[in-house]
Amino acid sequence: MASKVVGVDIGSRSIRAVEVRNFASLTPIVTRMHEVALPAGAVRAGEVIEVGTVTAALRSLWSEAKFTTKDVAIGVSGSVVHPRDASFPKAPMQRIRETLPFTVQDLIPLPVAEAIIDFYPASEEITEDGPVVRGILVAASKDALKVMITAVIGAKLNPIAVDLQPFGLVRALDRIGAASGTTVIVEIGSSTTSIIVTAGGVPQFVRSLQIGDDDVTASLAKRLGVSPAQAAQVKSTYGLLANRASAEERPVVEAVYASSWDLLVGIRDTLSYYSAARAGATLDRLILLGDGASTPGLDQLVGDATRIPVQRPDFLAVGTLAKGVSQPSGLLELFVAPLGLAMGAVA
């Protein structure tokens, strides 16, 4: 029986991992955490493109972090998975899952034979056609998952769990006072943005926008006529707060704002759709995190666009650091996802 597990988040820019003891308990203890960079193109929108590169990076990660277990819980997101709202006539969950291959082809964008399909119940409702179970239907590409698992096994690791990364975020962030009311989690990754609505720790809605921080940076680079690296520096320096900019800085801030517009609209429209589809639904708080969440002023603009109070997550409110744990040099909140993945593993 495993006593520790490592949650692994394979992103487009890097691989982040968190080793957790007591991972299935209410008090998970982080014993190690580390990150290694990935070259551009090795992973794209959650899909492993270069197996050998990812395998080598995982080996380096284990060597540098000195993780003490090879049991891993892996997150999948982006173009690899397709979450959809769905409802089915009320029945035992085993029966609902058995019938999925025969009932969901019209709901998913890939052939059933090429997908791994599951259904996660969120609530029960009474409709004019009788009682139904409403929840999230998830279809994942078999081929894409096979490639990811091949990369992990190639690093001599033992995948004991493969989970939808947004579910890992819900699992972790539910610990920081989000158990009451309805919470929106927005994770802005490098190439995709995940939007999750959760109530009482149960995911109600999941969407993945095919736009992320790299898209904002690329748009800004084009507007300013600079390299992506220079644009990223401009974005982190000037941010989005035009009212704090000098007359000389204002055109640059306006360019950052214009480059971020599609992302802001995507988040706003997604939540407007959710609210319109659920009459009377309220959204009490929004937790903003991810590679693209630290642009100065972005949290304020997301709050203005959605009219929902925005907060940033506190990693240390989720897990306890064991004595002597070496913390990464970057934002600790970026390790919330792998922590949540580890917390969902089964011993």
Coordinates of C-alpha atoms in Angstrom, one line a residue:
M1 CA 0.0 0.0 0.0
A2 CA 1.4 3.4 -1.0
S3 CA 2.3 5.7 1.8
K4 CA 3.3 8.6 -0.5
V5 CA 2.4 9.7 -4.0
V6 CA 3.7 12.4 -6.4
G7 CA 1.1 14.5 -8.2
V8 CA 2.4 15.4 -11.6
D9 CA 1.3 18.3 -13.8
I10 CA 2.7 18.1 -17.3
G11 CA 2.3 21.6 -18.8
S12 CA 3.5 23.3 -22.0
R13 CA 6.3 25.2 -20.3
S14 CA 7.3 22.8 -17.4
I15 CA 6.5 19.8 -15.4
R16 CA 5.6 20.5 -11.7
A17 CA 5.4 17.8 -9.1
V18 CA 4.5 17.5 -5.4
E19 CA 5.3 14.5 -3.2
V20 CA 2.6 14.1 -0.6
R21 CA 2.4 12.0 2.6
N22 CA -1.1 11.3 4.1
F23 CA -2.4 12.2 0.6
A24 CA -5.9 10.7 1.2
S25 CA -6.4 12.4 4.6
L26 CA -7.7 15.8 5.6
T27 CA -4.1 16.8 6.5
P28 CA -1.9 16.1 3.4
I29 CA 1.8 16.7 4.2
V30 CA 4.0 17.9 1.4
T31 CA 7.4 16.3 1.6
R32 CA 9.0 17.5 -1.6
M33 CA 8.2 19.7 -4.6
H34 CA 10.0 20.7 -7.7
E35 CA 9.7 21.9 -11.3
V36 CA 11.7 21.4 -14.5
A37 CA 11.4 23.3 -17.7
L38 CA 10.2 21.9 -21.0
P39 CA 11.4 23.1 -24.4
A40 CA 8.8 24.7 -26.6
G41 CA 6.7 22.2 -28.5
A42 CA 7.3 19.2 -26.3
V43 CA 3.8 19.5 -24.9
R44 CA 1.0 21.4 -26.6
A45 CA -2.4 22.2 -25.0
G46 CA -2.0 19.3 -22.7
E47 CA -0.9 16.8 -25.3
V48 CA 2.5 15.2 -25.2
I49 CA 4.1 15.7 -28.6
E50 CA 7.7 14.6 -27.9
V51 CA 7.7 11.5 -25.8
G52 CA 11.4 11.2 -25.4
T53 CA 11.7 14.9 -24.3
V54 CA 9.0 14.5 -21.6
T55 CA 10.5 11.2 -20.4
A56 CA 14.0 12.8 -20.1
A57 CA 12.4 15.8 -18.2
L58 CA 10.7 13.4 -15.8
R59 CA 13.9 11.6 -15.1
S60 CA 15.6 15.0 -14.4
L61 CA 12.8 16.0 -12.1
W62 CA 13.1 12.8 -10.0
S63 CA 16.9 13.2 -9.9
E64 CA 16.9 16.8 -8.9
A65 CA 14.0 16.6 -6.4
K66 CA 15.1 13.3 -4.9
F67 CA 11.5 12.1 -4.7
T68 CA 11.2 9.0 -2.5
T69 CA 8.4 7.2 -4.5
K70 CA 7.8 6.3 -8.1
D71 CA 4.0 6.2 -7.6
V72 CA 2.4 9.1 -9.5
A73 CA -1.0 10.7 -10.0
I74 CA -1.1 12.4 -13.5
G75 CA -3.3 15.2 -14.5
V76 CA -4.8 15.6 -18.0
S77 CA -6.3 18.8 -19.5
G78 CA -6.5 20.9 -22.6
S79 CA -7.1 19.3 -25.9
V80 CA -6.7 15.8 -24.5
V81 CA -10.1 15.9 -22.7
H82 CA -13.6 17.1 -23.6
P83 CA -15.9 17.9 -20.6
R84 CA -19.5 18.4 -21.3
D85 CA -22.7 19.0 -19.3
A86 CA -24.9 16.0 -19.4
S87 CA -27.9 14.5 -17.7
F88 CA -29.2 10.9 -17.7
P89 CA -32.4 9.2 -16.4
K90 CA -31.8 8.4 -12.7
A91 CA -30.3 5.0 -12.3
P92 CA -27.4 3.4 -10.3
M93 CA -24.1 5.0 -11.4
Q94 CA -22.8 1.6 -12.6
R95 CA -25.7 1.3 -14.9
I96 CA -25.3 4.9 -16.2
R97 CA -21.6 4.3 -16.9
E98 CA -22.3 1.0 -18.7
T99 CA -24.6 2.7 -21.1
L100 CA -22.4 5.7 -21.9
P101 CA -20.8 4.2 -25.1
F102 CA -24.3 3.8 -26.6
T103 CA -25.8 7.2 -25.6
V104 CA -23.1 9.9 -25.8
Q105 CA -21.8 10.0 -29.4
D106 CA -23.7 13.2 -30.2
L107 CA -22.3 14.9 -27.1
I108 CA -18.6 14.4 -27.8
P109 CA -16.3 15.6 -30.6
L110 CA -14.5 12.3 -31.2
P111 CA -15.7 8.8 -32.0
V112 CA -16.7 6.8 -29.0
A113 CA -14.3 4.0 -30.0
E114 CA -11.4 6.4 -29.8
A115 CA -12.3 7.8 -26.4
I116 CA -12.2 6.9 -22.7
I117 CA -15.5 8.0 -21.3
D118 CA -16.7 8.7 -17.8
F119 CA -19.5 10.5 -16.0
Y120 CA -19.2 12.5 -12.8
P121 CA -22.6 13.1 -11.1
A122 CA -23.2 16.6 -9.6
S123 CA -26.9 16.7 -8.6
E124 CA -30.3 15.1 -9.0
E125 CA -33.3 16.9 -10.5
I126 CA -36.9 16.3 -11.3
T127 CA -37.9 17.1 -14.8
E128 CA -41.1 16.8 -16.8
D129 CA -39.7 13.5 -18.1
G130 CA -38.9 12.2 -14.6
P131 CA -35.9 12.2 -12.3
V132 CA -32.4 12.7 -13.8
V133 CA -28.8 12.8 -12.7
R134 CA -27.0 15.9 -13.9
G135 CA -23.2 16.1 -14.1
I136 CA -20.1 16.3 -16.2
L137 CA -19.4 13.9 -19.0
V138 CA -15.7 13.5 -19.8
A139 CA -14.3 12.0 -22.9
A140 CA -10.5 11.7 -23.3
S141 CA -8.5 10.7 -26.3
K142 CA -7.2 7.1 -25.9
D143 CA -4.3 7.8 -28.2
A144 CA -3.2 11.0 -26.3
L145 CA -3.5 9.3 -23.0
K146 CA -1.5 6.3 -24.2
V147 CA 1.3 8.7 -25.4
M148 CA 1.3 10.4 -22.0
I149 CA 1.5 7.1 -20.1
T150 CA 4.3 5.9 -22.4
A151 CA 6.3 9.0 -21.5
V152 CA 5.7 8.4 -17.7
I153 CA 6.5 4.7 -17.8
G154 CA 9.6 5.4 -19.9
A155 CA 10.9 7.4 -16.9
K156 CA 10.4 4.2 -14.8
L157 CA 7.4 5.7 -12.9
N158 CA 4.3 4.0 -11.8
P159 CA 1.1 5.8 -12.7
I160 CA -1.5 4.8 -10.0
A161 CA -4.0 7.4 -11.0
V162 CA -4.9 9.5 -14.1
D163 CA -7.3 12.4 -13.3
L164 CA -8.9 15.4 -14.9
Q165 CA -6.7 18.2 -13.7
P166 CA -9.6 20.6 -13.0
F167 CA -10.9 18.0 -10.5
G168 CA -7.5 18.1 -8.8
L169 CA -7.8 21.9 -8.5
V170 CA -11.3 21.5 -6.9
R171 CA -10.0 18.9 -4.5
A172 CA -7.2 21.1 -3.3
L173 CA -8.9 24.5 -3.3
D174 CA -12.0 23.3 -1.5
R175 CA -9.8 23.3 1.6
I176 CA -9.4 27.1 1.6
G177 CA -12.9 28.2 2.6
A178 CA -14.7 27.4 -0.6
A179 CA -17.0 24.7 0.9
S180 CA -19.8 27.2 1.4
G181 CA -21.6 28.7 -1.6
T182 CA -20.5 28.4 -5.2
T183 CA -16.9 28.9 -6.3
V184 CA -15.4 29.6 -9.7
I185 CA -11.8 28.4 -10.3
V186 CA -10.0 30.0 -13.3
E187 CA -6.6 28.5 -14.1
I188 CA -4.8 30.4 -16.8
G189 CA -2.3 28.1 -18.3
S190 CA 0.3 28.8 -21.0
S191 CA -2.0 27.6 -23.9
T192 CA -5.4 26.8 -22.3
T193 CA -7.6 28.2 -19.6
S194 CA -9.7 26.0 -17.4
I195 CA -12.9 27.3 -15.8
I196 CA -14.6 25.2 -13.1
V197 CA -17.7 25.9 -11.1
T198 CA -17.9 24.0 -7.8
A199 CA -20.4 23.9 -5.0
G200 CA -19.6 22.2 -1.7
G201 CA -16.5 20.6 -3.2
V202 CA -18.5 19.0 -6.1
P203 CA -17.7 20.1 -9.7
Q204 CA -20.8 21.4 -11.4
F205 CA -19.3 22.7 -14.6
V206 CA -16.0 22.5 -16.5
R207 CA -14.8 24.3 -19.6
S208 CA -11.5 24.6 -21.3
L209 CA -10.8 27.7 -23.4
Q210 CA -8.2 27.3 -26.2
I211 CA -6.4 30.5 -25.2
G212 CA -3.8 31.0 -22.5
D213 CA -0.9 33.2 -21.4
D214 CA 1.3 32.5 -24.4
D215 CA -1.5 33.7 -26.7
V216 CA -1.7 37.0 -24.8
T217 CA 2.1 37.4 -25.0
A218 CA 2.1 36.6 -28.7
S219 CA -0.6 39.2 -29.4
L220 CA 1.3 41.8 -27.3
A221 CA 4.6 41.0 -29.1
K222 CA 2.8 41.6 -32.5
R223 CA 1.3 44.9 -31.3
L224 CA 4.5 46.3 -30.0
G225 CA 6.8 44.8 -32.6
V226 CA 9.0 43.0 -30.1
S227 CA 10.0 39.4 -29.3
P228 CA 7.8 37.2 -27.2
A229 CA 10.4 37.3 -24.4
Q230 CA 10.4 41.1 -24.5
A231 CA 6.6 41.2 -24.5
A232 CA 6.4 38.9 -21.5
Q233 CA 8.7 41.3 -19.6
V234 CA 6.5 44.3 -20.6
K235 CA 3.4 42.5 -19.5
S236 CA 4.8 41.6 -16.1
T237 CA 6.3 45.1 -15.6
Y238 CA 3.4 47.3 -16.7
G239 CA 0.4 45.1 -16.3
L240 CA -3.2 46.2 -16.9
L241 CA -3.8 49.1 -14.5
A242 CA -4.0 52.1 -16.8
N243 CA -5.1 54.4 -14.0
R244 CA -1.7 53.9 -12.3
A245 CA 0.3 54.4 -15.5
S246 CA 2.1 57.6 -16.4
A247 CA 1.3 59.4 -19.7
E248 CA 4.3 57.7 -21.3
E249 CA 3.4 54.2 -20.0
R250 CA -0.3 54.4 -20.8
P251 CA 0.0 53.3 -24.5
V252 CA 1.9 50.2 -23.4
V253 CA -0.7 49.4 -20.7
E254 CA -3.4 49.8 -23.3
A255 CA -1.6 47.3 -25.6
V256 CA -1.4 44.8 -22.7
Y257 CA -5.2 45.3 -22.1
A258 CA -6.0 44.9 -25.8
S259 CA -3.9 41.7 -26.0
S260 CA -5.7 40.3 -22.9
W261 CA -9.2 41.2 -24.3
D262 CA -10.0 37.8 -25.9
L263 CA -9.1 36.0 -22.7
L264 CA -11.2 38.3 -20.5
V265 CA -14.2 38.0 -22.8
G266 CA -13.8 34.2 -22.9
I267 CA -13.9 34.0 -19.1
R268 CA -16.9 36.4 -18.9
D269 CA -18.9 34.7 -21.6
T270 CA -18.3 31.2 -20.2
L271 CA -19.7 32.3 -16.8
S272 CA -22.6 34.1 -18.4
Y273 CA -23.5 30.9 -20.2
Y274 CA -23.3 29.0 -17.0
S275 CA -25.6 31.4 -15.2
A276 CA -28.1 31.6 -18.1
A277 CA -28.3 27.8 -18.2
R278 CA -29.1 27.6 -14.5
A279 CA -31.8 30.1 -13.5
G280 CA -31.1 31.6 -10.1
A281 CA -27.5 30.4 -9.9
T282 CA -25.2 32.6 -7.9
L283 CA -21.4 32.7 -8.1
D284 CA -19.9 33.7 -4.8
R285 CA -16.2 33.9 -5.3
L286 CA -13.6 33.4 -8.1
I287 CA -10.2 31.9 -7.4
L288 CA -7.6 32.9 -10.0
L289 CA -4.4 31.1 -10.5
G290 CA -2.0 29.7 -13.2
D291 CA 0.9 30.8 -15.3
G292 CA -0.9 33.8 -16.7
A293 CA -2.7 34.9 -13.5
S294 CA 0.1 37.1 -12.1
T295 CA -0.1 39.9 -14.6
P296 CA -0.5 43.0 -12.4
G297 CA -4.1 44.1 -12.5
L298 CA -5.5 41.0 -14.1
D299 CA -7.4 39.9 -11.0
Q300 CA -9.1 43.3 -10.8
L301 CA -10.1 43.2 -14.4
V302 CA -11.4 39.6 -14.1
G303 CA -13.5 40.8 -11.1
D304 CA -14.8 43.8 -13.1
A305 CA -15.7 41.6 -16.1
T306 CA -17.4 38.9 -14.2
R307 CA -18.7 40.9 -11.2
I308 CA -17.5 38.2 -8.9
P309 CA -15.0 38.8 -5.9
V310 CA -11.6 37.5 -7.0
Q311 CA -9.0 36.0 -4.7
R312 CA -5.7 34.2 -5.2
P313 CA -5.1 30.8 -3.6
D314 CA -2.9 30.1 -0.6
F315 CA -0.9 26.9 -1.1
L316 CA -0.1 26.7 2.6
A317 CA -3.8 26.7 3.4
V318 CA -4.2 23.5 1.4
G319 CA -1.2 21.4 2.4
T320 CA 1.3 21.4 5.3
L321 CA 5.0 21.5 4.4
A322 CA 7.1 19.0 6.1
K323 CA 10.1 20.3 8.0
G324 CA 13.0 21.2 5.7
V325 CA 11.0 21.1 2.4
S326 CA 12.8 23.2 -0.2
Q327 CA 10.3 25.6 -1.8
P328 CA 10.5 26.5 -5.5
S329 CA 11.7 29.9 -6.5
G330 CA 8.5 30.7 -8.4
L331 CA 4.9 31.2 -7.2
L332 CA 3.9 28.5 -4.7
E333 CA 0.3 28.7 -6.0
L334 CA 1.4 27.1 -9.3
F335 CA 1.8 23.8 -7.3
V336 CA -1.8 23.6 -6.2
A337 CA -2.8 21.5 -9.2
P338 CA -0.2 18.7 -8.6
L339 CA -1.0 18.8 -4.9
G340 CA -4.7 18.2 -5.7
L341 CA -3.9 15.4 -8.1
A342 CA -1.9 13.7 -5.4
M343 CA -4.7 14.1 -2.9
G344 CA -7.1 12.2 -5.2
A345 CA -4.9 9.1 -5.5
V346 CA -6.1 5.9 -3.9
A347 CA -3.7 4.2 -1.5

